[in-house]
Amino acid sequence: MKLKKLLSGLVFGAAIVATPVHAAPILSDIVFVVDESGSMGNVQTNLRNNIGLFASILTGTGQVDAQYGLVGYGDRGVSPRMLTDFANAGDFSTAANGLRTNGGTEPGYLATAFALNALDGQSDLFSFRSNAVKNIIILTDEPNNPNNSSFYGTVGGANVDSSVLDSILTDNNALYNGVLRGTSTINSYSSLITGHGGTVFDLNLFNTNDASVVTAFVTDFANKKLQETLDFCDLNPTDPACLPTQDVPEPGTLGLLSLALGGLVFRRRLSKFTATS
């Protein structure tokens, strides 16, 4: 009988005072790494004009809190450069006006390493939040070149080849996506992308003046990025970005016992009040 009352009090007390745990939005720090060769003008314009749509879809459900950084690479100087540290969509769009289309050598592996603050002696560093998912998106129509890009930057004194970049992505637990065109380009990046939770997207759908095609692409891309971020936390529940909020902790054993006792006391007082009424 006492056990029955205890269980009854537990349920009754929990129903009165228990507050459900609400997970905070997943923080996502996204760096776009953009090829600055002469064929990328439409892509750069479409990125600048549609980052607002992308952001509204990605964060519109309240499940993700994102900010956006931008790297340009492969202009006449070849070496990657930061156009903006993490910013909102509006400021990102403004910064994207600084992208160039005057290059022809595109060391995309090096630029990706730069986006993750991994180059030797790198001075421009992205201010990643310590509890955010790191998400790198490269947009290019050329394979990584030159294969030996150490003249433009190194990691641990070594050229940034695919194995070095793979290690950098692993060390950062970073997602990697590519918006790519051409068989050689896809072959250059696809194993790194699929090996780090990402997808290869068709650059042809973003390198066009057809606004309806671009809108459809951005909508699909953003929705897949949203699902990718949620899936990341399903697969990595102990990652700092995926831990539940501590504002309203889930009741532990002692908390449940307290609820039970509180429920019993409440029931007894309620019974006495009813008997005297």
GROMACS .gro file of C-alpha atoms in nm:
model
  277
    1MET     CA    1   0.000   0.000   0.000
    2LYS     CA    2   0.285   0.238   0.089
    3LEU     CA    3   0.456   0.156  -0.241
    4LYS     CA    4   0.132   0.230  -0.425
    5LYS     CA    5   0.104   0.566  -0.250
    6LEU     CA    6   0.469   0.642  -0.328
    7LEU     CA    7   0.421   0.570  -0.696
    8SER     CA    8   0.098   0.767  -0.700
    9GLY     CA    9   0.272   1.059  -0.535
   10LEU     CA   10   0.556   1.039  -0.784
   11VAL     CA   11   0.321   1.065  -1.080
   12PHE     CA   12   0.105   1.330  -0.918
   13GLY     CA   13   0.398   1.541  -0.806
   14ALA     CA   14   0.571   1.512  -1.141
   15ALA     CA   15   0.256   1.621  -1.322
   16ILE     CA   16   0.234   1.932  -1.106
   17VAL     CA   17   0.590   2.062  -1.098
   18ALA     CA   18   0.796   1.888  -1.365
   19THR     CA   19   0.911   2.113  -1.647
   20PRO     CA   20   1.009   1.955  -1.978
   21VAL     CA   21   1.366   1.993  -2.096
   22HIS     CA   22   1.397   2.213  -2.406
   23ALA     CA   23   1.709   2.171  -2.616
   24ALA     CA   24   1.872   2.493  -2.728
   25PRO     CA   25   1.926   2.551  -3.100
   26ILE     CA   26   2.232   2.376  -3.243
   27LEU     CA   27   2.504   2.633  -3.306
   28SER     CA   28   2.653   2.608  -3.655
   29ASP     CA   29   2.954   2.808  -3.774
   30ILE     CA   30   2.957   2.793  -4.155
   31VAL     CA   31   3.249   2.902  -4.373
   32PHE     CA   32   3.193   2.935  -4.748
   33VAL     CA   33   3.516   2.876  -4.941
   34VAL     CA   34   3.476   3.033  -5.286
   35ASP     CA   35   3.688   2.988  -5.598
   36GLU     CA   36   3.790   3.326  -5.748
   37SER     CA   37   3.868   3.217  -6.103
   38GLY     CA   38   3.713   3.390  -6.402
   39SER     CA   39   3.432   3.138  -6.450
   40MET     CA   40   3.281   3.192  -6.103
   41GLY     CA   41   3.112   3.531  -6.149
   42ASN     CA   42   2.752   3.403  -6.158
   43VAL     CA   43   2.816   3.176  -5.861
   44GLN     CA   44   2.952   3.463  -5.654
   45THR     CA   45   2.659   3.687  -5.745
   46ASN     CA   46   2.406   3.417  -5.665
   47LEU     CA   47   2.573   3.345  -5.331
   48ARG     CA   48   2.566   3.714  -5.240
   49ASN     CA   49   2.203   3.757  -5.344
   50ASN     CA   50   2.068   3.437  -5.190
   51ILE     CA   51   2.247   3.402  -4.857
   52GLY     CA   52   1.940   3.558  -4.694
   53LEU     CA   53   1.712   3.287  -4.834
   54PHE     CA   54   1.960   3.019  -4.732
   55ALA     CA   55   1.979   3.158  -4.378
   56SER     CA   56   1.602   3.193  -4.341
   57ILE     CA   57   1.550   2.826  -4.426
   58LEU     CA   58   1.841   2.697  -4.220
   59THR     CA   59   1.746   2.886  -3.905
   60GLY     CA   60   1.374   2.941  -3.961
   61THR     CA   61   1.263   2.640  -3.757
   62GLY     CA   62   1.457   2.756  -3.452
   63GLN     CA   63   1.655   2.431  -3.446
   64VAL     CA   64   1.979   2.586  -3.571
   65ASP     CA   65   2.160   2.909  -3.484
   66ALA     CA   66   2.406   2.982  -3.767
   67GLN     CA   67   2.664   3.244  -3.854
   68TYR     CA   68   2.862   3.276  -4.175
   69GLY     CA   69   3.225   3.333  -4.267
   70LEU     CA   70   3.377   3.375  -4.613
   71VAL     CA   71   3.707   3.270  -4.775
   72GLY     CA   72   3.810   3.366  -5.125
   73TYR     CA   73   4.092   3.173  -5.291
   74GLY     CA   74   4.263   3.144  -5.628
   75ASP     CA   75   4.269   3.507  -5.734
   76ARG     CA   76   4.596   3.643  -5.876
   77GLY     CA   77   4.752   3.610  -5.534
   78VAL     CA   78   4.634   3.244  -5.520
   79SER     CA   79   4.658   3.220  -5.140
   80PRO     CA   80   4.330   3.204  -4.946
   81ARG     CA   81   4.208   3.517  -4.771
   82MET     CA   82   3.934   3.600  -4.524
   83LEU     CA   83   3.667   3.833  -4.656
   84THR     CA   84   3.468   3.825  -4.334
   85ASP     CA   85   3.485   3.655  -3.999
   86PHE     CA   86   3.154   3.512  -3.879
   87ALA     CA   87   2.866   3.747  -3.945
   88ASN     CA   88   2.494   3.750  -4.006
   89ALA     CA   89   2.355   3.697  -4.355
   90GLY     CA   90   2.332   4.069  -4.434
   91ASP     CA   91   2.691   4.146  -4.341
   92PHE     CA   92   2.807   3.832  -4.521
   93SER     CA   93   2.633   3.951  -4.838
   94THR     CA   94   2.810   4.285  -4.816
   95ALA     CA   95   3.147   4.116  -4.764
   96ALA     CA   96   3.087   3.892  -5.066
   97ASN     CA   97   3.112   4.201  -5.286
   98GLY     CA   98   3.487   4.166  -5.230
   99LEU     CA   99   3.512   3.835  -5.413
  100ARG     CA  100   3.724   3.847  -5.731
  101THR     CA  101   3.722   3.667  -6.066
  102ASN     CA  102   4.079   3.718  -6.185
  103GLY     CA  103   4.250   3.391  -6.092
  104GLY     CA  104   4.334   3.058  -6.246
  105THR     CA  105   4.519   2.856  -5.981
  106GLU     CA  106   4.287   2.713  -5.717
  107PRO     CA  107   4.440   2.534  -5.414
  108GLY     CA  108   4.110   2.427  -5.260
  109TYR     CA  109   4.263   2.192  -5.003
  110LEU     CA  110   4.479   2.477  -4.878
  111ALA     CA  111   4.178   2.712  -4.867
  112THR     CA  112   3.977   2.458  -4.667
  113ALA     CA  113   4.262   2.425  -4.417
  114PHE     CA  114   4.270   2.805  -4.394
  115ALA     CA  115   3.895   2.806  -4.318
  116LEU     CA  116   3.970   2.583  -4.019
  117ASN     CA  117   4.255   2.805  -3.890
  118ALA     CA  118   4.507   2.528  -3.963
  119LEU     CA  119   4.780   2.693  -4.174
  120ASP     CA  120   5.125   2.753  -4.028
  121GLY     CA  121   5.159   3.114  -3.914
  122GLN     CA  122   4.802   3.201  -4.011
  123SER     CA  123   4.715   3.548  -3.882
  124ASP     CA  124   4.352   3.585  -3.992
  125LEU     CA  125   4.164   3.338  -3.774
  126PHE     CA  126   3.795   3.256  -3.773
  127SER     CA  127   3.631   3.299  -3.432
  128PHE     CA  128   3.457   2.963  -3.410
  129ARG     CA  129   3.229   2.924  -3.111
  130SER     CA  130   3.358   2.649  -2.883
  131ASN     CA  131   3.021   2.472  -2.882
  132ALA     CA  132   2.933   2.507  -3.251
  133VAL     CA  133   2.929   2.256  -3.534
  134LYS     CA  134   3.202   2.350  -3.783
  135ASN     CA  135   3.071   2.341  -4.136
  136ILE     CA  136   3.282   2.411  -4.446
  137ILE     CA  137   3.123   2.457  -4.790
  138ILE     CA  138   3.351   2.483  -5.094
  139LEU     CA  139   3.225   2.622  -5.426
  140THR     CA  140   3.449   2.555  -5.725
  141ASP     CA  141   3.460   2.432  -6.082
  142GLU     CA  142   3.826   2.323  -6.066
  143PRO     CA  143   4.003   2.035  -5.893
  144ASN     CA  144   4.255   2.114  -5.624
  145ASN     CA  145   4.564   2.267  -5.789
  146PRO     CA  146   4.854   2.285  -5.778
  147ASN     CA  147   4.910   1.947  -5.615
  148ASN     CA  148   5.209   2.095  -5.435
  149SER     CA  149   5.081   2.426  -5.299
  150SER     CA  150   5.337   2.464  -5.020
  151PHE     CA  151   5.455   2.792  -5.175
  152TYR     CA  152   5.119   2.939  -5.069
  153GLY     CA  153   5.093   2.776  -4.726
  154THR     CA  154   5.173   2.465  -4.522
  155VAL     CA  155   5.042   2.269  -4.225
  156GLY     CA  156   5.314   2.142  -3.993
  157GLY     CA  157   5.561   2.229  -4.267
  158ALA     CA  158   5.387   1.994  -4.511
  159ASN     CA  159   5.198   2.048  -4.832
  160VAL     CA  160   4.821   2.032  -4.783
  161ASP     CA  161   4.728   1.721  -4.979
  162SER     CA  162   4.411   1.514  -4.937
  163SER     CA  163   4.547   1.310  -4.645
  164VAL     CA  164   4.655   1.622  -4.455
  165LEU     CA  165   4.317   1.785  -4.517
  166ASP     CA  166   4.138   1.467  -4.410
  167SER     CA  167   4.323   1.481  -4.077
  168ILE     CA  168   4.237   1.849  -4.030
  169LEU     CA  169   3.867   1.786  -4.093
  170THR     CA  170   3.875   1.490  -3.852
  171ASP     CA  171   4.054   1.686  -3.580
  172ASN     CA  172   3.788   1.958  -3.605
  173ASN     CA  173   3.497   1.712  -3.636
  174ALA     CA  174   3.394   1.936  -3.925
  175LEU     CA  175   3.126   1.879  -4.185
  176TYR     CA  176   3.243   1.928  -4.544
  177ASN     CA  177   3.022   2.001  -4.844
  178GLY     CA  178   3.100   2.082  -5.204
  179VAL     CA  179   2.909   2.270  -5.473
  180LEU     CA  180   3.108   2.140  -5.767
  181ARG     CA  181   3.117   2.110  -6.145
  182GLY     CA  182   3.312   1.870  -6.367
  183THR     CA  183   3.425   1.511  -6.326
  184SER     CA  184   3.783   1.595  -6.229
  185THR     CA  185   3.663   1.849  -5.973
  186ILE     CA  186   3.418   1.605  -5.818
  187ASN     CA  187   3.686   1.335  -5.809
  188SER     CA  188   3.921   1.576  -5.635
  189TYR     CA  189   3.682   1.643  -5.347
  190SER     CA  190   3.413   1.375  -5.328
  191SER     CA  191   3.587   1.128  -5.097
  192LEU     CA  192   3.672   1.404  -4.850
  193ILE     CA  193   3.316   1.534  -4.862
  194THR     CA  194   3.139   1.201  -4.820
  195GLY     CA  195   3.393   1.102  -4.555
  196HIS     CA  196   3.300   1.405  -4.346
  197GLY     CA  197   2.923   1.398  -4.341
  198GLY     CA  198   2.861   1.606  -4.651
  199THR     CA  199   2.713   1.593  -4.998
  200VAL     CA  200   2.830   1.694  -5.345
  201PHE     CA  201   2.590   1.947  -5.501
  202ASP     CA  202   2.568   2.046  -5.869
  203LEU     CA  203   2.733   2.383  -5.931
  204ASN     CA  204   2.553   2.409  -6.267
  205LEU     CA  205   2.229   2.478  -6.077
  206PHE     CA  206   2.396   2.772  -5.903
  207ASN     CA  207   2.595   2.903  -6.199
  208THR     CA  208   2.301   3.038  -6.396
  209ASN     CA  209   2.103   3.356  -6.453
  210ASP     CA  210   1.773   3.169  -6.422
  211ALA     CA  211   1.636   3.298  -6.091
  212SER     CA  212   1.384   3.015  -6.054
  213VAL     CA  213   1.657   2.752  -6.090
  214VAL     CA  214   1.877   2.932  -5.837
  215THR     CA  215   1.592   2.967  -5.588
  216ALA     CA  216   1.504   2.599  -5.617
  217PHE     CA  217   1.869   2.505  -5.569
  218VAL     CA  218   1.918   2.727  -5.263
  219THR     CA  219   1.596   2.599  -5.106
  220ASP     CA  220   1.699   2.236  -5.154
  221PHE     CA  221   2.053   2.307  -5.040
  222ALA     CA  222   1.944   2.485  -4.722
  223ASN     CA  223   1.695   2.215  -4.629
  224LYS     CA  224   1.960   1.948  -4.672
  225LYS     CA  225   2.205   2.150  -4.464
  226LEU     CA  226   1.944   2.179  -4.191
  227GLN     CA  227   1.888   1.803  -4.190
  228GLU     CA  228   2.262   1.741  -4.206
  229THR     CA  229   2.316   1.950  -3.892
  230LEU     CA  230   2.040   1.766  -3.706
  231ASP     CA  231   2.181   1.432  -3.820
  232PHE     CA  232   2.525   1.539  -3.698
  233CYS     CA  233   2.393   1.566  -3.345
  234ASP     CA  234   2.214   1.233  -3.372
  235LEU     CA  235   2.549   1.075  -3.463
  236ASN     CA  236   2.758   1.286  -3.222
  237PRO     CA  237   2.543   1.334  -2.910
  238THR     CA  238   2.845   1.417  -2.690
  239ASP     CA  239   2.978   1.688  -2.920
  240PRO     CA  240   2.969   2.024  -2.733
  241ALA     CA  241   2.726   2.163  -2.992
  242CYS     CA  242   2.482   1.879  -2.931
  243LEU     CA  243   2.461   1.870  -2.553
  244PRO     CA  244   2.121   1.972  -2.411
  245THR     CA  245   2.077   2.307  -2.246
  246GLN     CA  246   2.159   2.315  -1.876
  247ASP     CA  247   1.905   2.585  -1.796
  248VAL     CA  248   1.637   2.332  -1.707
  249PRO     CA  249   1.811   2.006  -1.607
  250GLU     CA  250   1.639   1.674  -1.651
  251PRO     CA  251   1.526   1.539  -1.310
  252GLY     CA  252   1.766   1.282  -1.160
  253THR     CA  253   1.689   1.015  -0.904
  254LEU     CA  254   1.690   1.256  -0.609
  255GLY     CA  255   1.473   1.498  -0.801
  256LEU     CA  256   1.217   1.227  -0.873
  257LEU     CA  257   1.209   1.124  -0.507
  258SER     CA  258   1.153   1.487  -0.411
  259LEU     CA  259   0.864   1.502  -0.655
  260ALA     CA  260   0.720   1.186  -0.502
  261LEU     CA  261   0.739   1.320  -0.147
  262GLY     CA  262   0.597   1.653  -0.257
  263GLY     CA  263   0.311   1.473  -0.428
  264LEU     CA  264   0.231   1.268  -0.116
  265VAL     CA  265   0.225   1.576   0.104
  266PHE     CA  266   0.000   1.753  -0.142
  267ARG     CA  267  -0.236   1.455  -0.161
  268ARG     CA  268  -0.260   1.430   0.218
  269ARG     CA  269  -0.337   1.797   0.253
  270LEU     CA  270  -0.591   1.772  -0.022
  271SER     CA  271  -0.756   1.472   0.151
  272LYS     CA  272  -0.779   1.656   0.484
  273PHE     CA  273  -0.926   1.961   0.316
  274THR     CA  274  -1.188   1.744   0.141
  275ALA     CA  275  -1.280   1.563   0.464
  276THR     CA  276  -1.339   1.889   0.652
  277SER     CA  277  -1.531   2.057   0.373
   0.00000   0.00000   0.00000
